[in-house]
């Protein structure tokens, strides 16, 4: 396990270790995933907050507590180091999801290539991550981020793995800076259970930005410019041999 993987594992086991699995239908991504109607889906790094139906689907995570809970809920979950090759066959899935995962990985390009390998030719990948290094804060480092992504680089980043961006959606995540960043770091260090409980309470009341309705837009030449002031975005990817809509 790499140094970044070890730090991520320690952090998320402290914050999420005792939380139950959250209902996947609560998230803003559910209407999109429901329309895709995947027959076999994989979600990478979801912790206790899956976005795909748990029963019968596949999950990889470094958090052993979350994996145990996903298993008990009917998922096929493995504790897995994401710095290594994914333990699946070529083209095994018609949907692969990685929400707020890529920014934690030292070798994100390797992971994108692995997602392409296990995704079927007509499958869909859903990838989201934080944008724009100008928003980098100490809290990014605390939660295990290696980077934030620059919008102008996204076409090349996804393209290297054989993907094209089909559509995208802005996710309005208010990223902490200054005193907010310092407060959250203090809670993580000394009261991780409190932070997790507050987060869960906000989500149960529908006040998480991750539950706000997504507005999908076609990806065009000017789309990268539209993301220069945003903190987070979701990308719907298709393999270059299949740009069909849904």
JSON list of C-alpha atoms in Angstrom, two decimals:
[
{"chain": "A", "resi": 1, "resn": "UNK", "atom": "CA", "xyz": [0.00, 0.00, 0.00]},
{"chain": "A", "resi": 2, "resn": "UNK", "atom": "CA", "xyz": [1.40, 3.41, -0.94]},
{"chain": "A", "resi": 3, "resn": "UNK", "atom": "CA", "xyz": [1.90, 6.26, 1.53]},
{"chain": "A", "resi": 4, "resn": "UNK", "atom": "CA", "xyz": [-1.12, 8.11, 0.12]},
{"chain": "A", "resi": 5, "resn": "UNK", "atom": "CA", "xyz": [-3.25, 4.94, 0.40]},
{"chain": "A", "resi": 6, "resn": "UNK", "atom": "CA", "xyz": [-2.19, 4.41, 4.02]},
{"chain": "A", "resi": 7, "resn": "UNK", "atom": "CA", "xyz": [-3.10, 8.00, 4.94]},
{"chain": "A", "resi": 8, "resn": "UNK", "atom": "CA", "xyz": [-6.48, 7.70, 3.22]},
{"chain": "A", "resi": 9, "resn": "UNK", "atom": "CA", "xyz": [-7.19, 4.42, 5.00]},
{"chain": "A", "resi": 10, "resn": "UNK", "atom": "CA", "xyz": [-6.38, 5.85, 8.44]},
{"chain": "A", "resi": 11, "resn": "UNK", "atom": "CA", "xyz": [-8.43, 8.99, 7.85]},
{"chain": "A", "resi": 12, "resn": "UNK", "atom": "CA", "xyz": [-11.59, 7.33, 6.53]},
{"chain": "A", "resi": 13, "resn": "UNK", "atom": "CA", "xyz": [-11.60, 4.55, 9.08]},
{"chain": "A", "resi": 14, "resn": "UNK", "atom": "CA", "xyz": [-11.57, 7.26, 11.79]},
{"chain": "A", "resi": 15, "resn": "UNK", "atom": "CA", "xyz": [-14.35, 9.32, 10.20]},
{"chain": "A", "resi": 16, "resn": "UNK", "atom": "CA", "xyz": [-16.57, 6.62, 8.68]},
{"chain": "A", "resi": 17, "resn": "UNK", "atom": "CA", "xyz": [-15.66, 3.57, 10.72]},
{"chain": "A", "resi": 18, "resn": "UNK", "atom": "CA", "xyz": [-18.89, 3.43, 12.75]},
{"chain": "A", "resi": 19, "resn": "UNK", "atom": "CA", "xyz": [-21.41, 4.77, 10.22]},
{"chain": "A", "resi": 20, "resn": "UNK", "atom": "CA", "xyz": [-24.17, 2.71, 8.62]},
{"chain": "A", "resi": 21, "resn": "UNK", "atom": "CA", "xyz": [-24.62, 2.40, 4.85]},
{"chain": "A", "resi": 22, "resn": "UNK", "atom": "CA", "xyz": [-26.49, 5.39, 3.43]},
{"chain": "A", "resi": 23, "resn": "UNK", "atom": "CA", "xyz": [-29.44, 4.76, 1.07]},
{"chain": "A", "resi": 24, "resn": "UNK", "atom": "CA", "xyz": [-28.15, 5.18, -2.50]},
{"chain": "A", "resi": 25, "resn": "UNK", "atom": "CA", "xyz": [-31.47, 6.69, -3.60]},
{"chain": "A", "resi": 26, "resn": "UNK", "atom": "CA", "xyz": [-30.83, 9.80, -1.50]},
{"chain": "A", "resi": 27, "resn": "UNK", "atom": "CA", "xyz": [-28.04, 11.08, -3.76]},
{"chain": "A", "resi": 28, "resn": "UNK", "atom": "CA", "xyz": [-28.47, 13.45, -6.69]},
{"chain": "A", "resi": 29, "resn": "UNK", "atom": "CA", "xyz": [-26.79, 10.87, -8.94]},
{"chain": "A", "resi": 30, "resn": "UNK", "atom": "CA", "xyz": [-29.55, 8.31, -8.49]},
{"chain": "A", "resi": 31, "resn": "UNK", "atom": "CA", "xyz": [-31.91, 9.54, -11.26]},
{"chain": "A", "resi": 32, "resn": "UNK", "atom": "CA", "xyz": [-28.99, 9.38, -13.71]},
{"chain": "A", "resi": 33, "resn": "UNK", "atom": "CA", "xyz": [-27.87, 5.91, -12.58]},
{"chain": "A", "resi": 34, "resn": "UNK", "atom": "CA", "xyz": [-31.46, 4.69, -12.60]},
{"chain": "A", "resi": 35, "resn": "UNK", "atom": "CA", "xyz": [-31.83, 5.78, -16.24]},
{"chain": "A", "resi": 36, "resn": "UNK", "atom": "CA", "xyz": [-28.62, 4.00, -17.18]},
{"chain": "A", "resi": 37, "resn": "UNK", "atom": "CA", "xyz": [-30.08, 0.81, -15.66]},
{"chain": "A", "resi": 38, "resn": "UNK", "atom": "CA", "xyz": [-26.77, -1.07, -15.46]},
{"chain": "A", "resi": 39, "resn": "UNK", "atom": "CA", "xyz": [-26.87, -4.86, -15.37]},
{"chain": "A", "resi": 40, "resn": "UNK", "atom": "CA", "xyz": [-23.49, -5.10, -13.65]},
{"chain": "A", "resi": 41, "resn": "UNK", "atom": "CA", "xyz": [-21.98, -2.12, -11.86]},
{"chain": "A", "resi": 42, "resn": "UNK", "atom": "CA", "xyz": [-18.82, -1.36, -9.92]},
{"chain": "A", "resi": 43, "resn": "UNK", "atom": "CA", "xyz": [-18.31, 1.52, -7.49]},
{"chain": "A", "resi": 44, "resn": "UNK", "atom": "CA", "xyz": [-14.81, 2.41, -6.37]},
{"chain": "A", "resi": 45, "resn": "UNK", "atom": "CA", "xyz": [-14.08, 4.11, -3.06]},
{"chain": "A", "resi": 46, "resn": "UNK", "atom": "CA", "xyz": [-17.62, 4.83, -1.87]},
{"chain": "A", "resi": 47, "resn": "UNK", "atom": "CA", "xyz": [-17.07, 4.06, 1.80]},
{"chain": "A", "resi": 48, "resn": "UNK", "atom": "CA", "xyz": [-20.45, 3.77, 3.48]},
{"chain": "A", "resi": 49, "resn": "UNK", "atom": "CA", "xyz": [-22.09, 6.09, 0.94]},
{"chain": "A", "resi": 50, "resn": "UNK", "atom": "CA", "xyz": [-22.79, 4.08, -2.23]},
{"chain": "A", "resi": 51, "resn": "UNK", "atom": "CA", "xyz": [-24.47, 5.73, -5.18]},
{"chain": "A", "resi": 52, "resn": "UNK", "atom": "CA", "xyz": [-25.43, 2.49, -6.94]},
{"chain": "A", "resi": 53, "resn": "UNK", "atom": "CA", "xyz": [-27.84, -0.18, -5.63]},
{"chain": "A", "resi": 54, "resn": "UNK", "atom": "CA", "xyz": [-25.93, -2.30, -3.14]},
{"chain": "A", "resi": 55, "resn": "UNK", "atom": "CA", "xyz": [-27.49, -5.73, -3.61]},
{"chain": "A", "resi": 56, "resn": "UNK", "atom": "CA", "xyz": [-25.67, -7.74, -6.28]},
{"chain": "A", "resi": 57, "resn": "UNK", "atom": "CA", "xyz": [-23.24, -5.00, -7.30]},
{"chain": "A", "resi": 58, "resn": "UNK", "atom": "CA", "xyz": [-19.49, -4.71, -6.75]},
{"chain": "A", "resi": 59, "resn": "UNK", "atom": "CA", "xyz": [-17.55, -2.35, -4.47]},
{"chain": "A", "resi": 60, "resn": "UNK", "atom": "CA", "xyz": [-13.89, -1.67, -3.71]},
{"chain": "A", "resi": 61, "resn": "UNK", "atom": "CA", "xyz": [-12.77, 0.39, -0.73]},
{"chain": "A", "resi": 62, "resn": "UNK", "atom": "CA", "xyz": [-9.86, 0.71, 1.69]},
{"chain": "A", "resi": 63, "resn": "UNK", "atom": "CA", "xyz": [-12.24, 1.05, 4.67]},
{"chain": "A", "resi": 64, "resn": "UNK", "atom": "CA", "xyz": [-12.75, -2.42, 6.15]},
{"chain": "A", "resi": 65, "resn": "UNK", "atom": "CA", "xyz": [-15.73, -1.29, 8.23]},
{"chain": "A", "resi": 66, "resn": "UNK", "atom": "CA", "xyz": [-17.54, 0.09, 5.18]},
{"chain": "A", "resi": 67, "resn": "UNK", "atom": "CA", "xyz": [-16.77, -3.06, 3.18]},
{"chain": "A", "resi": 68, "resn": "UNK", "atom": "CA", "xyz": [-18.21, -5.23, 5.95]},
{"chain": "A", "resi": 69, "resn": "UNK", "atom": "CA", "xyz": [-21.42, -3.18, 6.01]},
{"chain": "A", "resi": 70, "resn": "UNK", "atom": "CA", "xyz": [-21.76, -3.24, 2.22]},
{"chain": "A", "resi": 71, "resn": "UNK", "atom": "CA", "xyz": [-21.35, -7.03, 2.29]},
{"chain": "A", "resi": 72, "resn": "UNK", "atom": "CA", "xyz": [-24.05, -7.37, 4.93]},
{"chain": "A", "resi": 73, "resn": "UNK", "atom": "CA", "xyz": [-26.35, -5.22, 2.77]},
{"chain": "A", "resi": 74, "resn": "UNK", "atom": "CA", "xyz": [-25.98, -7.65, -0.14]},
{"chain": "A", "resi": 75, "resn": "UNK", "atom": "CA", "xyz": [-23.06, -6.11, -2.02]},
{"chain": "A", "resi": 76, "resn": "UNK", "atom": "CA", "xyz": [-19.97, -7.87, -3.31]},
{"chain": "A", "resi": 77, "resn": "UNK", "atom": "CA", "xyz": [-17.37, -5.73, -1.57]},
{"chain": "A", "resi": 78, "resn": "UNK", "atom": "CA", "xyz": [-13.63, -6.08, -1.18]},
{"chain": "A", "resi": 79, "resn": "UNK", "atom": "CA", "xyz": [-11.05, -4.26, 0.91]},
{"chain": "A", "resi": 80, "resn": "UNK", "atom": "CA", "xyz": [-8.68, -3.16, -1.81]},
{"chain": "A", "resi": 81, "resn": "UNK", "atom": "CA", "xyz": [-5.61, -1.00, -2.36]},
{"chain": "A", "resi": 82, "resn": "UNK", "atom": "CA", "xyz": [-6.48, 1.21, -5.32]},
{"chain": "A", "resi": 83, "resn": "UNK", "atom": "CA", "xyz": [-2.84, 1.65, -6.29]},
{"chain": "A", "resi": 84, "resn": "UNK", "atom": "CA", "xyz": [-2.90, -1.84, -7.83]},
{"chain": "A", "resi": 85, "resn": "UNK", "atom": "CA", "xyz": [-4.62, -3.52, -10.78]},
{"chain": "A", "resi": 86, "resn": "UNK", "atom": "CA", "xyz": [-8.38, -3.90, -10.37]},
{"chain": "A", "resi": 87, "resn": "UNK", "atom": "CA", "xyz": [-9.35, -7.53, -9.62]},
{"chain": "A", "resi": 88, "resn": "UNK", "atom": "CA", "xyz": [-11.79, -7.87, -12.51]},
{"chain": "A", "resi": 89, "resn": "UNK", "atom": "CA", "xyz": [-11.92, -9.11, -16.10]},
{"chain": "A", "resi": 90, "resn": "UNK", "atom": "CA", "xyz": [-11.81, -7.04, -19.28]},
{"chain": "A", "resi": 91, "resn": "UNK", "atom": "CA", "xyz": [-15.22, -5.52, -20.05]},
{"chain": "A", "resi": 92, "resn": "UNK", "atom": "CA", "xyz": [-16.86, -7.01, -16.95]},
{"chain": "A", "resi": 93, "resn": "UNK", "atom": "CA", "xyz": [-19.05, -3.96, -16.12]},
{"chain": "A", "resi": 94, "resn": "UNK", "atom": "CA", "xyz": [-21.43, -1.70, -18.01]},
{"chain": "A", "resi": 95, "resn": "UNK", "atom": "CA", "xyz": [-21.15, 1.01, -15.34]},
{"chain": "A", "resi": 96, "resn": "UNK", "atom": "CA", "xyz": [-18.10, 2.02, -13.30]},
{"chain": "A", "resi": 97, "resn": "UNK", "atom": "CA", "xyz": [-18.34, 4.85, -10.77]},
{"chain": "A", "resi": 98, "resn": "UNK", "atom": "CA", "xyz": [-15.65, 6.72, -8.84]},
{"chain": "A", "resi": 99, "resn": "UNK", "atom": "CA", "xyz": [-17.04, 9.71, -6.96]},
{"chain": "A", "resi": 100, "resn": "UNK", "atom": "CA", "xyz": [-14.41, 11.91, -5.27]},
{"chain": "A", "resi": 101, "resn": "UNK", "atom": "CA", "xyz": [-11.77, 9.19, -5.55]},
{"chain": "A", "resi": 102, "resn": "UNK", "atom": "CA", "xyz": [-9.28, 10.13, -8.26]},
{"chain": "A", "resi": 103, "resn": "UNK", "atom": "CA", "xyz": [-7.92, 13.12, -6.34]},
{"chain": "A", "resi": 104, "resn": "UNK", "atom": "CA", "xyz": [-6.73, 10.73, -3.61]},
{"chain": "A", "resi": 105, "resn": "UNK", "atom": "CA", "xyz": [-4.62, 8.56, -5.92]},
{"chain": "A", "resi": 106, "resn": "UNK", "atom": "CA", "xyz": [-0.97, 9.17, -6.66]},
{"chain": "A", "resi": 107, "resn": "UNK", "atom": "CA", "xyz": [-1.28, 7.44, -10.05]},
{"chain": "A", "resi": 108, "resn": "UNK", "atom": "CA", "xyz": [-4.69, 8.61, -11.24]},
{"chain": "A", "resi": 109, "resn": "UNK", "atom": "CA", "xyz": [-3.87, 7.88, -14.88]},
{"chain": "A", "resi": 110, "resn": "UNK", "atom": "CA", "xyz": [-3.27, 4.22, -14.07]},
{"chain": "A", "resi": 111, "resn": "UNK", "atom": "CA", "xyz": [-6.66, 4.06, -12.37]},
{"chain": "A", "resi": 112, "resn": "UNK", "atom": "CA", "xyz": [-8.40, 5.63, -15.38]},
{"chain": "A", "resi": 113, "resn": "UNK", "atom": "CA", "xyz": [-6.75, 3.02, -17.62]},
{"chain": "A", "resi": 114, "resn": "UNK", "atom": "CA", "xyz": [-7.98, 0.28, -15.28]},
{"chain": "A", "resi": 115, "resn": "UNK", "atom": "CA", "xyz": [-11.52, 1.67, -15.33]},
{"chain": "A", "resi": 116, "resn": "UNK", "atom": "CA", "xyz": [-11.38, 1.61, -19.13]},
{"chain": "A", "resi": 117, "resn": "UNK", "atom": "CA", "xyz": [-10.13, -1.99, -19.07]},
{"chain": "A", "resi": 118, "resn": "UNK", "atom": "CA", "xyz": [-12.95, -3.37, -16.90]},
{"chain": "A", "resi": 119, "resn": "UNK", "atom": "CA", "xyz": [-15.68, -1.30, -18.60]},
{"chain": "A", "resi": 120, "resn": "UNK", "atom": "CA", "xyz": [-17.55, -2.80, -21.56]},
{"chain": "A", "resi": 121, "resn": "UNK", "atom": "CA", "xyz": [-17.24, -1.18, -24.99]},
{"chain": "A", "resi": 122, "resn": "UNK", "atom": "CA", "xyz": [-20.69, 0.43, -24.68]},
{"chain": "A", "resi": 123, "resn": "UNK", "atom": "CA", "xyz": [-20.46, 1.07, -20.94]},
{"chain": "A", "resi": 124, "resn": "UNK", "atom": "CA", "xyz": [-20.49, 4.35, -19.02]},
{"chain": "A", "resi": 125, "resn": "UNK", "atom": "CA", "xyz": [-18.08, 5.70, -16.43]},
{"chain": "A", "resi": 126, "resn": "UNK", "atom": "CA", "xyz": [-19.21, 8.29, -13.89]},
{"chain": "A", "resi": 127, "resn": "UNK", "atom": "CA", "xyz": [-16.29, 10.22, -12.39]},
{"chain": "A", "resi": 128, "resn": "UNK", "atom": "CA", "xyz": [-16.38, 13.23, -10.09]},
{"chain": "A", "resi": 129, "resn": "UNK", "atom": "CA", "xyz": [-13.62, 15.18, -8.36]},
{"chain": "A", "resi": 130, "resn": "UNK", "atom": "CA", "xyz": [-12.63, 18.61, -7.04]},
{"chain": "A", "resi": 131, "resn": "UNK", "atom": "CA", "xyz": [-11.55, 21.29, -9.49]},
{"chain": "A", "resi": 132, "resn": "UNK", "atom": "CA", "xyz": [-9.09, 24.16, -9.64]},
{"chain": "A", "resi": 133, "resn": "UNK", "atom": "CA", "xyz": [-5.92, 24.26, -7.56]},
{"chain": "A", "resi": 134, "resn": "UNK", "atom": "CA", "xyz": [-6.65, 27.88, -6.68]},
{"chain": "A", "resi": 135, "resn": "UNK", "atom": "CA", "xyz": [-9.15, 26.46, -4.17]},
{"chain": "A", "resi": 136, "resn": "UNK", "atom": "CA", "xyz": [-6.55, 24.21, -2.53]},
{"chain": "A", "resi": 137, "resn": "UNK", "atom": "CA", "xyz": [-6.71, 24.43, 1.28]},
{"chain": "A", "resi": 138, "resn": "UNK", "atom": "CA", "xyz": [-5.07, 22.66, 4.19]},
{"chain": "A", "resi": 139, "resn": "UNK", "atom": "CA", "xyz": [-8.25, 20.62, 4.46]},
{"chain": "A", "resi": 140, "resn": "UNK", "atom": "CA", "xyz": [-7.53, 19.09, 1.03]},
{"chain": "A", "resi": 141, "resn": "UNK", "atom": "CA", "xyz": [-4.32, 17.62, 2.38]},
{"chain": "A", "resi": 142, "resn": "UNK", "atom": "CA", "xyz": [-6.02, 16.54, 5.61]},
{"chain": "A", "resi": 143, "resn": "UNK", "atom": "CA", "xyz": [-8.65, 14.48, 3.80]},
{"chain": "A", "resi": 144, "resn": "UNK", "atom": "CA", "xyz": [-6.03, 12.82, 1.62]},
{"chain": "A", "resi": 145, "resn": "UNK", "atom": "CA", "xyz": [-6.19, 14.81, -1.59]},
{"chain": "A", "resi": 146, "resn": "UNK", "atom": "CA", "xyz": [-3.14, 14.73, -3.84]},
{"chain": "A", "resi": 147, "resn": "UNK", "atom": "CA", "xyz": [-4.48, 17.31, -6.29]},
{"chain": "A", "resi": 148, "resn": "UNK", "atom": "CA", "xyz": [-7.42, 19.28, -7.59]},
{"chain": "A", "resi": 149, "resn": "UNK", "atom": "CA", "xyz": [-8.03, 19.08, -11.34]},
{"chain": "A", "resi": 150, "resn": "UNK", "atom": "CA", "xyz": [-7.64, 21.94, -13.80]},
{"chain": "A", "resi": 151, "resn": "UNK", "atom": "CA", "xyz": [-10.58, 22.04, -16.25]},
{"chain": "A", "resi": 152, "resn": "UNK", "atom": "CA", "xyz": [-8.34, 22.79, -19.24]},
{"chain": "A", "resi": 153, "resn": "UNK", "atom": "CA", "xyz": [-6.54, 19.44, -18.71]},
{"chain": "A", "resi": 154, "resn": "UNK", "atom": "CA", "xyz": [-9.59, 17.20, -18.50]},
{"chain": "A", "resi": 155, "resn": "UNK", "atom": "CA", "xyz": [-9.93, 16.33, -22.18]},
{"chain": "A", "resi": 156, "resn": "UNK", "atom": "CA", "xyz": [-6.36, 15.06, -22.32]},
{"chain": "A", "resi": 157, "resn": "UNK", "atom": "CA", "xyz": [-6.60, 13.32, -18.95]},
{"chain": "A", "resi": 158, "resn": "UNK", "atom": "CA", "xyz": [-9.67, 11.29, -19.87]},
{"chain": "A", "resi": 159, "resn": "UNK", "atom": "CA", "xyz": [-8.59, 10.93, -23.49]},
{"chain": "A", "resi": 160, "resn": "UNK", "atom": "CA", "xyz": [-5.34, 9.19, -22.54]},
{"chain": "A", "resi": 161, "resn": "UNK", "atom": "CA", "xyz": [-7.44, 6.34, -21.12]},
{"chain": "A", "resi": 162, "resn": "UNK", "atom": "CA", "xyz": [-9.58, 6.19, -24.26]},
{"chain": "A", "resi": 163, "resn": "UNK", "atom": "CA", "xyz": [-12.56, 8.17, -22.95]},
{"chain": "A", "resi": 164, "resn": "UNK", "atom": "CA", "xyz": [-14.49, 11.15, -24.25]},
{"chain": "A", "resi": 165, "resn": "UNK", "atom": "CA", "xyz": [-16.57, 13.40, -22.00]},
{"chain": "A", "resi": 166, "resn": "UNK", "atom": "CA", "xyz": [-20.20, 13.00, -23.04]},
{"chain": "A", "resi": 167, "resn": "UNK", "atom": "CA", "xyz": [-21.86, 15.23, -20.46]},
{"chain": "A", "resi": 168, "resn": "UNK", "atom": "CA", "xyz": [-21.00, 16.94, -17.22]},
{"chain": "A", "resi": 169, "resn": "UNK", "atom": "CA", "xyz": [-22.65, 18.58, -14.25]},
{"chain": "A", "resi": 170, "resn": "UNK", "atom": "CA", "xyz": [-21.43, 21.14, -11.75]},
{"chain": "A", "resi": 171, "resn": "UNK", "atom": "CA", "xyz": [-21.64, 19.98, -8.12]},
{"chain": "A", "resi": 172, "resn": "UNK", "atom": "CA", "xyz": [-21.95, 22.96, -5.80]},
{"chain": "A", "resi": 173, "resn": "UNK", "atom": "CA", "xyz": [-19.62, 21.95, -2.98]},
{"chain": "A", "resi": 174, "resn": "UNK", "atom": "CA", "xyz": [-18.65, 24.94, -0.78]},
{"chain": "A", "resi": 175, "resn": "UNK", "atom": "CA", "xyz": [-14.99, 24.12, -0.11]},
{"chain": "A", "resi": 176, "resn": "UNK", "atom": "CA", "xyz": [-13.62, 25.34, 3.25]},
{"chain": "A", "resi": 177, "resn": "UNK", "atom": "CA", "xyz": [-10.73, 27.77, 3.50]},
{"chain": "A", "resi": 178, "resn": "UNK", "atom": "CA", "xyz": [-9.19, 29.89, 6.24]},
{"chain": "A", "resi": 179, "resn": "UNK", "atom": "CA", "xyz": [-10.90, 29.42, 9.62]},
{"chain": "A", "resi": 180, "resn": "UNK", "atom": "CA", "xyz": [-13.39, 26.91, 8.21]},
{"chain": "A", "resi": 181, "resn": "UNK", "atom": "CA", "xyz": [-10.54, 24.70, 7.05]},
{"chain": "A", "resi": 182, "resn": "UNK", "atom": "CA", "xyz": [-8.83, 24.96, 10.43]},
{"chain": "A", "resi": 183, "resn": "UNK", "atom": "CA", "xyz": [-12.07, 24.12, 12.28]},
{"chain": "A", "resi": 184, "resn": "UNK", "atom": "CA", "xyz": [-12.68, 21.01, 10.17]},
{"chain": "A", "resi": 185, "resn": "UNK", "atom": "CA", "xyz": [-9.10, 19.86, 10.65]},
{"chain": "A", "resi": 186, "resn": "UNK", "atom": "CA", "xyz": [-9.53, 20.27, 14.42]},
{"chain": "A", "resi": 187, "resn": "UNK", "atom": "CA", "xyz": [-12.72, 18.15, 14.33]},
{"chain": "A", "resi": 188, "resn": "UNK", "atom": "CA", "xyz": [-11.03, 15.47, 12.23]},
{"chain": "A", "resi": 189, "resn": "UNK", "atom": "CA", "xyz": [-8.07, 15.32, 14.62]},
{"chain": "A", "resi": 190, "resn": "UNK", "atom": "CA", "xyz": [-9.96, 15.32, 17.91]},
{"chain": "A", "resi": 191, "resn": "UNK", "atom": "CA", "xyz": [-13.66, 14.63, 17.29]},
{"chain": "A", "resi": 192, "resn": "UNK", "atom": "CA", "xyz": [-14.02, 12.55, 14.08]},
{"chain": "A", "resi": 193, "resn": "UNK", "atom": "CA", "xyz": [-17.21, 10.96, 15.36]},
{"chain": "A", "resi": 194, "resn": "UNK", "atom": "CA", "xyz": [-18.80, 14.39, 15.88]},
{"chain": "A", "resi": 195, "resn": "UNK", "atom": "CA", "xyz": [-17.87, 15.44, 12.35]},
{"chain": "A", "resi": 196, "resn": "UNK", "atom": "CA", "xyz": [-19.35, 12.24, 10.93]},
{"chain": "A", "resi": 197, "resn": "UNK", "atom": "CA", "xyz": [-22.55, 12.69, 12.96]},
{"chain": "A", "resi": 198, "resn": "UNK", "atom": "CA", "xyz": [-23.03, 16.31, 11.86]},
{"chain": "A", "resi": 199, "resn": "UNK", "atom": "CA", "xyz": [-22.39, 15.32, 8.25]},
{"chain": "A", "resi": 200, "resn": "UNK", "atom": "CA", "xyz": [-24.92, 12.49, 8.51]},
{"chain": "A", "resi": 201, "resn": "UNK", "atom": "CA", "xyz": [-27.51, 14.82, 10.09]},
{"chain": "A", "resi": 202, "resn": "UNK", "atom": "CA", "xyz": [-27.13, 17.37, 7.30]},
{"chain": "A", "resi": 203, "resn": "UNK", "atom": "CA", "xyz": [-27.45, 14.65, 4.67]},
{"chain": "A", "resi": 204, "resn": "UNK", "atom": "CA", "xyz": [-30.57, 13.23, 6.34]},
{"chain": "A", "resi": 205, "resn": "UNK", "atom": "CA", "xyz": [-32.19, 16.68, 6.06]},
{"chain": "A", "resi": 206, "resn": "UNK", "atom": "CA", "xyz": [-31.30, 16.96, 2.38]},
{"chain": "A", "resi": 207, "resn": "UNK", "atom": "CA", "xyz": [-28.81, 19.78, 3.01]},
{"chain": "A", "resi": 208, "resn": "UNK", "atom": "CA", "xyz": [-25.78, 18.13, 1.48]},
{"chain": "A", "resi": 209, "resn": "UNK", "atom": "CA", "xyz": [-24.65, 19.61, -1.87]},
{"chain": "A", "resi": 210, "resn": "UNK", "atom": "CA", "xyz": [-24.32, 16.02, -3.04]},
{"chain": "A", "resi": 211, "resn": "UNK", "atom": "CA", "xyz": [-28.12, 15.76, -2.88]},
{"chain": "A", "resi": 212, "resn": "UNK", "atom": "CA", "xyz": [-28.81, 18.87, -4.93]},
{"chain": "A", "resi": 213, "resn": "UNK", "atom": "CA", "xyz": [-30.37, 18.18, -8.34]},
{"chain": "A", "resi": 214, "resn": "UNK", "atom": "CA", "xyz": [-27.83, 17.74, -11.13]},
{"chain": "A", "resi": 215, "resn": "UNK", "atom": "CA", "xyz": [-28.16, 19.72, -14.34]},
{"chain": "A", "resi": 216, "resn": "UNK", "atom": "CA", "xyz": [-26.42, 17.82, -17.11]},
{"chain": "A", "resi": 217, "resn": "UNK", "atom": "CA", "xyz": [-24.82, 19.68, -19.99]},
{"chain": "A", "resi": 218, "resn": "UNK", "atom": "CA", "xyz": [-23.24, 18.47, -23.21]},
{"chain": "A", "resi": 219, "resn": "UNK", "atom": "CA", "xyz": [-19.45, 18.76, -23.23]},
{"chain": "A", "resi": 220, "resn": "UNK", "atom": "CA", "xyz": [-18.31, 21.25, -25.88]},
{"chain": "A", "resi": 221, "resn": "UNK", "atom": "CA", "xyz": [-15.15, 23.17, -26.70]},
{"chain": "A", "resi": 222, "resn": "UNK", "atom": "CA", "xyz": [-16.10, 25.92, -24.25]},
{"chain": "A", "resi": 223, "resn": "UNK", "atom": "CA", "xyz": [-17.09, 23.68, -21.34]},
{"chain": "A", "resi": 224, "resn": "UNK", "atom": "CA", "xyz": [-13.68, 23.82, -19.65]},
{"chain": "A", "resi": 225, "resn": "UNK", "atom": "CA", "xyz": [-14.00, 27.61, -19.40]},
{"chain": "A", "resi": 226, "resn": "UNK", "atom": "CA", "xyz": [-17.38, 27.18, -17.69]},
{"chain": "A", "resi": 227, "resn": "UNK", "atom": "CA", "xyz": [-15.68, 25.24, -14.89]},
{"chain": "A", "resi": 228, "resn": "UNK", "atom": "CA", "xyz": [-12.91, 27.71, -14.03]},
{"chain": "A", "resi": 229, "resn": "UNK", "atom": "CA", "xyz": [-14.80, 29.04, -10.98]},
{"chain": "A", "resi": 230, "resn": "UNK", "atom": "CA", "xyz": [-16.33, 25.76, -9.81]},
{"chain": "A", "resi": 231, "resn": "UNK", "atom": "CA", "xyz": [-15.11, 23.56, -6.96]},
{"chain": "A", "resi": 232, "resn": "UNK", "atom": "CA", "xyz": [-16.41, 20.15, -8.07]},
{"chain": "A", "resi": 233, "resn": "UNK", "atom": "CA", "xyz": [-17.92, 18.49, -11.14]},
{"chain": "A", "resi": 234, "resn": "UNK", "atom": "CA", "xyz": [-19.27, 15.15, -12.32]},
{"chain": "A", "resi": 235, "resn": "UNK", "atom": "CA", "xyz": [-18.31, 13.74, -15.72]},
{"chain": "A", "resi": 236, "resn": "UNK", "atom": "CA", "xyz": [-20.17, 11.16, -17.80]},
{"chain": "A", "resi": 237, "resn": "UNK", "atom": "CA", "xyz": [-17.64, 9.30, -19.90]},
{"chain": "A", "resi": 238, "resn": "UNK", "atom": "CA", "xyz": [-18.04, 7.03, -22.89]},
{"chain": "A", "resi": 239, "resn": "UNK", "atom": "CA", "xyz": [-15.38, 5.04, -24.64]},
{"chain": "A", "resi": 240, "resn": "UNK", "atom": "CA", "xyz": [-14.33, 6.70, -27.86]},
{"chain": "A", "resi": 241, "resn": "UNK", "atom": "CA", "xyz": [-15.84, 3.91, -29.92]},
{"chain": "A", "resi": 242, "resn": "UNK", "atom": "CA", "xyz": [-19.26, 4.62, -28.41]},
{"chain": "A", "resi": 243, "resn": "UNK", "atom": "CA", "xyz": [-20.53, 8.19, -28.08]},
{"chain": "A", "resi": 244, "resn": "UNK", "atom": "CA", "xyz": [-24.18, 7.23, -27.94]},
{"chain": "A", "resi": 245, "resn": "UNK", "atom": "CA", "xyz": [-26.49, 9.12, -25.62]},
{"chain": "A", "resi": 246, "resn": "UNK", "atom": "CA", "xyz": [-28.86, 7.71, -23.05]}
]
